[in-house]
PDB file of C-alpha atoms in Angstrom:
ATOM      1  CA  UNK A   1      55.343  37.570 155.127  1.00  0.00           C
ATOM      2  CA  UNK A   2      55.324  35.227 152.107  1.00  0.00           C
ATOM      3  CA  UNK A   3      57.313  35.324 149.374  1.00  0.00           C
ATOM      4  CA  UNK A   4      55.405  36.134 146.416  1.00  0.00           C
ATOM      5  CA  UNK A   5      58.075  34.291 143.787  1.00  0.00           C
ATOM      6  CA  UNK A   6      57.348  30.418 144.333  1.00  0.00           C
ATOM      7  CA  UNK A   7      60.571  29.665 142.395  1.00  0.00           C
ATOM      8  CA  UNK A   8      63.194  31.554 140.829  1.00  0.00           C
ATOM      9  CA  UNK A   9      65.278  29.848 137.956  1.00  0.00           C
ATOM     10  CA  UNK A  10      67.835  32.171 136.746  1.00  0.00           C
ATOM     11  CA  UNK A  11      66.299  35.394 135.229  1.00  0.00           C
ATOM     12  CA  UNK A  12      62.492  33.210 135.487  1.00  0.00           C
ATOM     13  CA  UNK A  13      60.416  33.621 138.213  1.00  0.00           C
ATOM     14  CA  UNK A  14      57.444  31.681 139.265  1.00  0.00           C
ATOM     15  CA  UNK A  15      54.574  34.173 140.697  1.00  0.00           C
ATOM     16  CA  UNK A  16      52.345  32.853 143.064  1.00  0.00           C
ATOM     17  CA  UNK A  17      50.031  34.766 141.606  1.00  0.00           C
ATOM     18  CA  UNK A  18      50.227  33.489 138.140  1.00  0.00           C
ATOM     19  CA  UNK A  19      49.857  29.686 139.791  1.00  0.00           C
ATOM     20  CA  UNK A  20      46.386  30.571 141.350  1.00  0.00           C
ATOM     21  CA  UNK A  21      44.985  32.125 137.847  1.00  0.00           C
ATOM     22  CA  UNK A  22      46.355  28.855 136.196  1.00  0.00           C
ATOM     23  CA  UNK A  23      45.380  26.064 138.973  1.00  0.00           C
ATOM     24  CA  UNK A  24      41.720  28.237 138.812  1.00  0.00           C
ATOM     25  CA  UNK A  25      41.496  27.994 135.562  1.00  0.00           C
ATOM     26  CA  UNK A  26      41.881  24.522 135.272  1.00  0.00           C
ATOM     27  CA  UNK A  27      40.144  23.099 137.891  1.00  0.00           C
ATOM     28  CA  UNK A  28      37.186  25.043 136.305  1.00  0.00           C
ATOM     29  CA  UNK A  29      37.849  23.636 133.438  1.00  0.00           C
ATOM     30  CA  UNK A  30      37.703  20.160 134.816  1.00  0.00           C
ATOM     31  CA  UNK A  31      33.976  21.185 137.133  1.00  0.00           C
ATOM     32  CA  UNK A  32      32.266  22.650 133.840  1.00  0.00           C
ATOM     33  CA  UNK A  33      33.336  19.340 131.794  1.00  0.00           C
ATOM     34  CA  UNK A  34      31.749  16.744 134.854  1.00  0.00           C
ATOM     35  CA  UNK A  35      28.802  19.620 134.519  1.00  0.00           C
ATOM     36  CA  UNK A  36      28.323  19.637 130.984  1.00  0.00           C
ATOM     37  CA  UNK A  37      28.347  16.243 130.512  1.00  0.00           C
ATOM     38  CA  UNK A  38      25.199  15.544 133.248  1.00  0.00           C
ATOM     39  CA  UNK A  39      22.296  15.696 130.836  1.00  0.00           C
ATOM     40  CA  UNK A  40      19.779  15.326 132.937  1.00  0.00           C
ATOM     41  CA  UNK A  41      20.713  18.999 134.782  1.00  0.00           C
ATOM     42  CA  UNK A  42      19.454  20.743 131.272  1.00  0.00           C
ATOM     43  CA  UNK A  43      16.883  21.782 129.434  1.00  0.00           C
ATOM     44  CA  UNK A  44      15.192  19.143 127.498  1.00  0.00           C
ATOM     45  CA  UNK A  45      17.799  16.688 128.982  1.00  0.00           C
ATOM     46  CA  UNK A  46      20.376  18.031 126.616  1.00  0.00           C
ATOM     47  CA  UNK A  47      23.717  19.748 127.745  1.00  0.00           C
ATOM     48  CA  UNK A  48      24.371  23.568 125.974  1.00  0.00           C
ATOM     49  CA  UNK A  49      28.157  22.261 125.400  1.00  0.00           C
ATOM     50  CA  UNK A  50      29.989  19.393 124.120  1.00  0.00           C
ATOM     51  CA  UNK A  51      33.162  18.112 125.145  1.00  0.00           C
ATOM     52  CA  UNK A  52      35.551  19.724 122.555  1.00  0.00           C
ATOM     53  CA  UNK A  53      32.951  23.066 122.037  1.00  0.00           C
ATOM     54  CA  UNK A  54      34.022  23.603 126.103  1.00  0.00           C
ATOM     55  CA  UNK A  55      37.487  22.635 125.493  1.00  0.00           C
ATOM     56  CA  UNK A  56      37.462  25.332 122.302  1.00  0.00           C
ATOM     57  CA  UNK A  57      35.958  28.087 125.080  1.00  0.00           C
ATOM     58  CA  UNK A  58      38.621  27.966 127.602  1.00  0.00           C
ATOM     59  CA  UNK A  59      40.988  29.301 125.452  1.00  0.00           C
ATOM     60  CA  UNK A  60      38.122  32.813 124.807  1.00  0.00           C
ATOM     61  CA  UNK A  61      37.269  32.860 128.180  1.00  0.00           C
ATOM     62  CA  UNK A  62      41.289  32.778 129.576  1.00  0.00           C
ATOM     63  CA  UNK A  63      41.844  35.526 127.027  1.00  0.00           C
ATOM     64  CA  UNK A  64      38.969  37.414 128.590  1.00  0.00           C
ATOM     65  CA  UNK A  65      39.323  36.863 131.762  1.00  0.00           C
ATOM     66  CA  UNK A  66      43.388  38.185 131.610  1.00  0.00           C
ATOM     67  CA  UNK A  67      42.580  40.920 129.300  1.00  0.00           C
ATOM     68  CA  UNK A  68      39.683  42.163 131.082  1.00  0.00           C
ATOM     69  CA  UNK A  69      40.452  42.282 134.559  1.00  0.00           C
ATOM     70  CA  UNK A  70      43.657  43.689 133.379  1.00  0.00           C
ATOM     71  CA  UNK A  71      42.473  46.581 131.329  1.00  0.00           C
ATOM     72  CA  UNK A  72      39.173  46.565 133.730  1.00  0.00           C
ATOM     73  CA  UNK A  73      42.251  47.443 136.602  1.00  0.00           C
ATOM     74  CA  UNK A  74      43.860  49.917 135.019  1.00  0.00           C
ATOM     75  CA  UNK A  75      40.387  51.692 133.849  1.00  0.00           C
ATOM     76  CA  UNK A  76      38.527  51.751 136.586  1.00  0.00           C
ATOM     77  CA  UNK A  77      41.087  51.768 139.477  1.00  0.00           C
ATOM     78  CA  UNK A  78      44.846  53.427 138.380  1.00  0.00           C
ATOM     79  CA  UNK A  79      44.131  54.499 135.167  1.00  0.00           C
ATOM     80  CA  UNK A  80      46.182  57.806 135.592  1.00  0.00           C
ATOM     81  CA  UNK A  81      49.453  55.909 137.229  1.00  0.00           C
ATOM     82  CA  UNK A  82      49.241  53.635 134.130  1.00  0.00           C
ATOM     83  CA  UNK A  83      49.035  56.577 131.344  1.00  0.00           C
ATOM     84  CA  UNK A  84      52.629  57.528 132.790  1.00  0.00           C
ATOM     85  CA  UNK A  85      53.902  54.314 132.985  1.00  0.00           C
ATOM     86  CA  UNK A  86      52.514  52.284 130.260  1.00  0.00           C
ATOM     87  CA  UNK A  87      54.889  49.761 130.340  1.00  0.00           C
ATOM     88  CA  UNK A  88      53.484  48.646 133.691  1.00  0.00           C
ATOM     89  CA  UNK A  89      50.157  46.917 132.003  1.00  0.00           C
ATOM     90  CA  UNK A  90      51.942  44.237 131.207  1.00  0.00           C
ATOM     91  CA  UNK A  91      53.448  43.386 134.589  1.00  0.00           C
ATOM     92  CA  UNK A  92      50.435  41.440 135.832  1.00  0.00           C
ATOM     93  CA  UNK A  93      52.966  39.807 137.850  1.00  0.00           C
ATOM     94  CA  UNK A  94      52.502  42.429 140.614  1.00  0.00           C
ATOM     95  CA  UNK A  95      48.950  42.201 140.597  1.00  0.00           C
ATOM     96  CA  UNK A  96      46.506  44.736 140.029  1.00  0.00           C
ATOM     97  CA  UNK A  97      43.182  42.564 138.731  1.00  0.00           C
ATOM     98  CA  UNK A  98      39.814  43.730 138.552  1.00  0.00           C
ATOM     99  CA  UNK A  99      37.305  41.185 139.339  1.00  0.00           C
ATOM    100  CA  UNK A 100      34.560  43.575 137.432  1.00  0.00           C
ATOM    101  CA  UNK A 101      36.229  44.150 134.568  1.00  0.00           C
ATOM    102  CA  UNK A 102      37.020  40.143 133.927  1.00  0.00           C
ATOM    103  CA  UNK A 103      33.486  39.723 134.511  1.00  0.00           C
ATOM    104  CA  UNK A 104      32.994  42.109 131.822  1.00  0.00           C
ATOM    105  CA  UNK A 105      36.020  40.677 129.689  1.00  0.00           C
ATOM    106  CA  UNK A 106      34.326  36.472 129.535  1.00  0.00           C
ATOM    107  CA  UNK A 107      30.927  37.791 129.092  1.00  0.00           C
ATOM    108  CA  UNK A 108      31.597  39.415 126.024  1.00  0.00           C
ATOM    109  CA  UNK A 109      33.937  35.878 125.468  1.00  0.00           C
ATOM    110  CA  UNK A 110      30.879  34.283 125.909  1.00  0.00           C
ATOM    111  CA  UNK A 111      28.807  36.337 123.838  1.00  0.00           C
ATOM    112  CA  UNK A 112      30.858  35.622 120.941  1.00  0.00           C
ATOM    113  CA  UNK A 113      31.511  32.095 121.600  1.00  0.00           C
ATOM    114  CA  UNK A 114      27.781  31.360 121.791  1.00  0.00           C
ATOM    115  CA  UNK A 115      26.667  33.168 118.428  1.00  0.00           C
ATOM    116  CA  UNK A 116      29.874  31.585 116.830  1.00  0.00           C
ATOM    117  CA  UNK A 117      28.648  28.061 117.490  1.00  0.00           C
ATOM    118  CA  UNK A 118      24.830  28.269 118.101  1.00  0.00           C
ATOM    119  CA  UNK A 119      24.795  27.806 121.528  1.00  0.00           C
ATOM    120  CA  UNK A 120      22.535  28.571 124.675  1.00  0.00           C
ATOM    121  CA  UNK A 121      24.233  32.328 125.434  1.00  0.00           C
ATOM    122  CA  UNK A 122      21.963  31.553 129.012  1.00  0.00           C
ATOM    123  CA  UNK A 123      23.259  28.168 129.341  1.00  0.00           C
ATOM    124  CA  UNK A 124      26.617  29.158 129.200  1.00  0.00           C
ATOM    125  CA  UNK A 125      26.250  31.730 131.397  1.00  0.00           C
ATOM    126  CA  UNK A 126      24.661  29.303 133.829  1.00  0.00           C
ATOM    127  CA  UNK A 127      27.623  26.994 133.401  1.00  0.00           C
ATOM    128  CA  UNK A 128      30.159  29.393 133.461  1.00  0.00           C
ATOM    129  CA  UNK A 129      28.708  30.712 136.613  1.00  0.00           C
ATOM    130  CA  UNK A 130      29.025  27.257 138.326  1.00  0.00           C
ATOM    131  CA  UNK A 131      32.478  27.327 137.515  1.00  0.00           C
ATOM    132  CA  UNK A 132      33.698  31.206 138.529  1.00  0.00           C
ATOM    133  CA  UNK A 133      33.686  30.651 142.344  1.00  0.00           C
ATOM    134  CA  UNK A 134      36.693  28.616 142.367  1.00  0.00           C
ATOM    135  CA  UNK A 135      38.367  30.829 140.302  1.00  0.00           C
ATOM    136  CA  UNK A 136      37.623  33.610 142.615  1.00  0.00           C
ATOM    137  CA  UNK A 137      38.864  31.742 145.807  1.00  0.00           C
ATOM    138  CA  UNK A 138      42.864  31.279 143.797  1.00  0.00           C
ATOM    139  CA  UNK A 139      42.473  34.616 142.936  1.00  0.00           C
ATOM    140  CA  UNK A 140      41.969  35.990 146.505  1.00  0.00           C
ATOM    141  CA  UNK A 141      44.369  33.380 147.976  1.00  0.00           C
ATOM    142  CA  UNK A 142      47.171  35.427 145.561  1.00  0.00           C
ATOM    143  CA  UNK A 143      45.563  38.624 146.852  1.00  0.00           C
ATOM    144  CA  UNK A 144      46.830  37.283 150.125  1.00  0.00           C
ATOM    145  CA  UNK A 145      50.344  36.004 149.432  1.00  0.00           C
ATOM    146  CA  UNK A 146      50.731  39.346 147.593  1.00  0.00           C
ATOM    147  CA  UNK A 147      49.844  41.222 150.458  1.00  0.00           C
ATOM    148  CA  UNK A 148      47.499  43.564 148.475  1.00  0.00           C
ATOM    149  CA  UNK A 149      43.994  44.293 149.166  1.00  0.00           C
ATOM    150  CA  UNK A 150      44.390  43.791 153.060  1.00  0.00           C
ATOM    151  CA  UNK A 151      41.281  45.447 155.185  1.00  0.00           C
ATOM    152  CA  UNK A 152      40.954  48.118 158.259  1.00  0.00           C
ATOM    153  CA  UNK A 153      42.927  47.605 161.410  1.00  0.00           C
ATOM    154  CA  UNK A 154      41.313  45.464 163.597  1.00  0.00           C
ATOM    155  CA  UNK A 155      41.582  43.796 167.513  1.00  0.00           C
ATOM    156  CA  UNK A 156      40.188  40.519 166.315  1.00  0.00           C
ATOM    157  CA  UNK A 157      42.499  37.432 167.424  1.00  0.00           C
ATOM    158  CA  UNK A 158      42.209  36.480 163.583  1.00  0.00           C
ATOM    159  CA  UNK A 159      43.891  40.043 162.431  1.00  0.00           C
ATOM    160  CA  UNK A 160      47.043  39.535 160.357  1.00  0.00           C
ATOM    161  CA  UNK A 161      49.766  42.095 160.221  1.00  0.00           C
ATOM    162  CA  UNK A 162      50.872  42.490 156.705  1.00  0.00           C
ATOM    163  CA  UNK A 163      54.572  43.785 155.856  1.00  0.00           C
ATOM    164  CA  UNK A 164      53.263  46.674 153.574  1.00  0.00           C
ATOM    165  CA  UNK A 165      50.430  47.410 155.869  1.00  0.00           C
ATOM    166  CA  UNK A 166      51.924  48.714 159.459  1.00  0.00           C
ATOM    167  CA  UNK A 167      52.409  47.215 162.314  1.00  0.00           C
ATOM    168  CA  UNK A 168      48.484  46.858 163.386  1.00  0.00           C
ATOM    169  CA  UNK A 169      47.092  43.701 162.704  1.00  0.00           C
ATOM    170  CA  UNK A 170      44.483  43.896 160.145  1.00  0.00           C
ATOM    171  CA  UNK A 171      41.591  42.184 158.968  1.00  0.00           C
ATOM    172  CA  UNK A 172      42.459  39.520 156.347  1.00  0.00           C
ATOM    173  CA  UNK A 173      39.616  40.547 153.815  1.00  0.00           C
ATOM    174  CA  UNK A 174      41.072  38.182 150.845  1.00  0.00           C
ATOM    175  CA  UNK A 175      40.471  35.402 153.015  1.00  0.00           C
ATOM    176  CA  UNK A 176      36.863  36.756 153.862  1.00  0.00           C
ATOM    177  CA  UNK A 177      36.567  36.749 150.295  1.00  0.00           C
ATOM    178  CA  UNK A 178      37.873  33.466 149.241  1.00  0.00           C
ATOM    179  CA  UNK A 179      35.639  32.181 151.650  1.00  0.00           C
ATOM    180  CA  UNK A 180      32.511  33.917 150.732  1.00  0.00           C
ATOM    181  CA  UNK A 181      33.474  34.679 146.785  1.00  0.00           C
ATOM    182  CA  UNK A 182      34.927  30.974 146.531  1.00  0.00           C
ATOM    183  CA  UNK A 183      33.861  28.608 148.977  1.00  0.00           C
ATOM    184  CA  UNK A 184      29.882  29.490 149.863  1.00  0.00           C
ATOM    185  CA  UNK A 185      29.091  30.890 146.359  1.00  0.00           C
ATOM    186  CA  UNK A 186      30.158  27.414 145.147  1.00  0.00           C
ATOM    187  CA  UNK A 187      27.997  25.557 147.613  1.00  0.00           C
ATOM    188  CA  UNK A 188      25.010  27.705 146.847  1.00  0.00           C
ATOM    189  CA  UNK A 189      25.152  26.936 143.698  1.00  0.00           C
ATOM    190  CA  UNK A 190      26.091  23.555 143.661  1.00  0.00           C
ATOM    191  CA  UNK A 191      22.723  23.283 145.768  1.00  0.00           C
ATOM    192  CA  UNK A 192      20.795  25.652 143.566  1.00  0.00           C
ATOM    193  CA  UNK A 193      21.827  23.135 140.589  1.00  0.00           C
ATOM    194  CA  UNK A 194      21.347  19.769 141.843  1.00  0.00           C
ATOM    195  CA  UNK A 195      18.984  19.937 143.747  1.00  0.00           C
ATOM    196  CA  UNK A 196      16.365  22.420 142.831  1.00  0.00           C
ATOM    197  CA  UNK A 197      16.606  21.595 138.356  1.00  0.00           C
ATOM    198  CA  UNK A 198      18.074  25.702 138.423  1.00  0.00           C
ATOM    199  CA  UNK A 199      20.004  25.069 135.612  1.00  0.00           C
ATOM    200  CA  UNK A 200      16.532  23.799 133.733  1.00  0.00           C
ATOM    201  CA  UNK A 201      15.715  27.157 133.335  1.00  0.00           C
ATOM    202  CA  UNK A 202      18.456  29.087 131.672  1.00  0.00           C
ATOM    203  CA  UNK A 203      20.002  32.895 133.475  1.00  0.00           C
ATOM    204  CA  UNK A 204      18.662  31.554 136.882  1.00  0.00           C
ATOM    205  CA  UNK A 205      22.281  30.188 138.353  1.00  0.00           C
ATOM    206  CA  UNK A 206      23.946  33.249 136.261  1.00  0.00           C
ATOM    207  CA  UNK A 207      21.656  35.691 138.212  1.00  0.00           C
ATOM    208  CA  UNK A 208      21.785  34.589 141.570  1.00  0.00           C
ATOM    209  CA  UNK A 209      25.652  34.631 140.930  1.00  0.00           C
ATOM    210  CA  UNK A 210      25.882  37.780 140.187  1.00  0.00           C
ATOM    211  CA  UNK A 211      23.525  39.399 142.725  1.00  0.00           C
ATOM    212  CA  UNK A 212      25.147  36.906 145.686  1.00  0.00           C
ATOM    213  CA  UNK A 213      28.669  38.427 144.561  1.00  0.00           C
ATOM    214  CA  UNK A 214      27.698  41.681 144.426  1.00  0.00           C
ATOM    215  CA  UNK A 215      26.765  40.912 148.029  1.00  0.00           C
ATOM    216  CA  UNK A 216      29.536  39.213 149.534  1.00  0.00           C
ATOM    217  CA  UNK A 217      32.023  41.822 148.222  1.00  0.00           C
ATOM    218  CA  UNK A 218      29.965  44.877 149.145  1.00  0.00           C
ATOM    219  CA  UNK A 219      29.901  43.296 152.391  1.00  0.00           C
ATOM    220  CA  UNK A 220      33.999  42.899 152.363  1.00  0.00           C
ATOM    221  CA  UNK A 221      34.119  46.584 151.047  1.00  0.00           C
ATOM    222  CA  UNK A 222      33.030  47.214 154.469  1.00  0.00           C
ATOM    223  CA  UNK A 223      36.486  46.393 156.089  1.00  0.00           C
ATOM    224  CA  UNK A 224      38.495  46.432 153.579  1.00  0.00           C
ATOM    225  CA  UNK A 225      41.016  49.415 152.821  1.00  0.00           C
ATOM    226  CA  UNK A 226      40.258  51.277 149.421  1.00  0.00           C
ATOM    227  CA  UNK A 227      43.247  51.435 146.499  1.00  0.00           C
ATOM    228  CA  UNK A 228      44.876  54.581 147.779  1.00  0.00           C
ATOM    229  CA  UNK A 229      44.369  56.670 144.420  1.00  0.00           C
ATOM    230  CA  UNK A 230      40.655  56.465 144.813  1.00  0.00           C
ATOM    231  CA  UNK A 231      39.663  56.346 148.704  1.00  0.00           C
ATOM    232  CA  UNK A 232      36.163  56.620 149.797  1.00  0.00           C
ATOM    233  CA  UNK A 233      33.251  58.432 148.050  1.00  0.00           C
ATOM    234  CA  UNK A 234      29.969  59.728 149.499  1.00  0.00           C
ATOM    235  CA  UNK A 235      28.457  57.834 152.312  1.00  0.00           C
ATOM    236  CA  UNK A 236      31.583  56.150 152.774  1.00  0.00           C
ATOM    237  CA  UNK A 237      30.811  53.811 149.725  1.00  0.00           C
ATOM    238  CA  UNK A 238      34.054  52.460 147.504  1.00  0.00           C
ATOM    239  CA  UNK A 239      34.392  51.708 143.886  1.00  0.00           C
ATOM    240  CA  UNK A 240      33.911  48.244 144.470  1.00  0.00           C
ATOM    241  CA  UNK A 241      30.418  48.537 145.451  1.00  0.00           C
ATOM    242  CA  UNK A 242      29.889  50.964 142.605  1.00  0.00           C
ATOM    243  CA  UNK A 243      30.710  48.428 140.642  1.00  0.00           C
ATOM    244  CA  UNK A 244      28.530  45.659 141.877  1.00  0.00           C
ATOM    245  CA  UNK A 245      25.324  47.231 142.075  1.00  0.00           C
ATOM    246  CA  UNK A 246      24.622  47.052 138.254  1.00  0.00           C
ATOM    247  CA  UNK A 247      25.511  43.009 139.024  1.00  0.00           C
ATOM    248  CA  UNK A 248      22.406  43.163 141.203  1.00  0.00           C
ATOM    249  CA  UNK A 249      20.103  44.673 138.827  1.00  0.00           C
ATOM    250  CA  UNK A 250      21.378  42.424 136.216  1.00  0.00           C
ATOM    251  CA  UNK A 251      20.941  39.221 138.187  1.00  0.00           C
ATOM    252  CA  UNK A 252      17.615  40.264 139.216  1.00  0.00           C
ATOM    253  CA  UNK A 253      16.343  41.099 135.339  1.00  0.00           C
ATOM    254  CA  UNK A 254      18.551  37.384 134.715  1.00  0.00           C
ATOM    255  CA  UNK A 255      16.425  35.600 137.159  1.00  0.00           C
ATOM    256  CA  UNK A 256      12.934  37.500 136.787  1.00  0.00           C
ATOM    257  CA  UNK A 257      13.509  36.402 132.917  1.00  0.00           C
ATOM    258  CA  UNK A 258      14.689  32.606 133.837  1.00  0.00           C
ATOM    259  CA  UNK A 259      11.304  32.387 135.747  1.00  0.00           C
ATOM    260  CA  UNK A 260       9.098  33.806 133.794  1.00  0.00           C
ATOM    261  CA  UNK A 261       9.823  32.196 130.048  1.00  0.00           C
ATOM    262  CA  UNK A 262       8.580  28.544 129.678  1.00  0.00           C
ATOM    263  CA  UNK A 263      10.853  26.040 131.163  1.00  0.00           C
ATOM    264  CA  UNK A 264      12.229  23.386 128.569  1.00  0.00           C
ATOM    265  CA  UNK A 265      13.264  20.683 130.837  1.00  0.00           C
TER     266      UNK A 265
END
């Protein structure tokens, strides 16, 4: 059991949760400047971004990302408990984050961002891609000290029992996902980038991130218990992979495109 308050002053409390969305945010904040400002991994030698244009976008793609894994939550996943208690949207305190629908929430940041100022809408996509996979390892870390999405009961030495979850041990899926979300996505595409020029052609990084996530959380879905209110649909599939099959289709059509159109680098 962990305490999901890291400090209480008074009538203020300090979520756990709310320090992994902040320390993510900022720390890909930080990776997407150092990216940004390597010319050479661009097309035509040229970064999509300047320093103060990225600075400017962390503010639209914060807003995003809260607003649109928030709303995406309550839409997709507890949409009738919300309707009765309103109120409760606001609490993101207690968790209740949809991955899908903040993915949903910065790309239309993006969008807007990138017609606003002119820029690369497939660069920044590619840049922004970079950057999500650290984001996504804070977020599951919270998932973890908030004892929510925990997975199927399992015999494995590794199986932790969670205080809302019985008294089986069970398997840890936030930490399978931090670890495949967060840790391998980034060093697949840190690879991708730096080694193999991916970034030279634009929606190539973008797309494999989206079909590799799509992946990695189907393959989570697997052991990990659905949100009560929905269960399992046919063929024992979940909402989560619902959701993440359009990723695939979308990161295939990203990197069939990339490929394709006339590299500028």
């Amino acid at each position: 059991m962990i305490d999901p308050v890291l400090l209480s002053l008074g009538p203020i409390q300090i979520h756990w949760y709310a320090i992994a969305y902040i320390v993510g945010i900022l720390l890909a904040w930080f990776y997407t400047k150092r990216l940004a400002a390597r010319q050479q991994l661009w097309p035509g030698n040229e970064s999509p971004l300047s320093a103060a244009a990225l600075d400017d976008f962390v503010f639209w793609a914060t807003i995003g990302i809260i607003l649109g894994g928030r709303l995406g939550y309550v839409l997709f996943y507890n949409l009738d408990a919300y309707l009765q208690h309103p109120m409760q949207i606001l609490a993101l305190w207690t968790g209740g984050m949809s991955f899908h629908g903040g993915f949903l929430g910065v790309t239309l940041a993006m969008i807007l961002f990138a017609r606003a100022k002119s820029i690369s809408l497939l660069s920044m996509f590619d840049l922004v891609a970079m950057a999500a996979p650290i984001g996504l390892f804070f977020g599951r870390i919270a998932n973890f000290i908030n004892s929510e999405l925990w997975g199927l009961p399992t015999s494995l030495p590794w199986g932790v029992v969670f205080p809302n979850g019985g008294p089986e041990p069970r398997h840890p899926s936030q930490l399978y996902e931090a670890a495949l979300e967060g840790l391998l996505l980034f060093i697949i595409l840190r690879v991708l980038s730096h080694w193999t020029g991916a970034l030279k052609k634009p929606g190539t990084v973008a797309g494999l991130f989206a079909i590799l996530y799509a992946i990695f959380r189907s393959l989570v879905e697997l052991v990990r218990v659905p949100d009560s209110q929905l269960g399992y649909f046919s063929l024992g599939t979940t909402m989560g992979m619902w959701l993440s099959a359009p990723m695939i289709l979308a990161g295939l059509a990203m990197i069939i495109h990339a490929q394709l159109k006339r590299s500028d680098g």
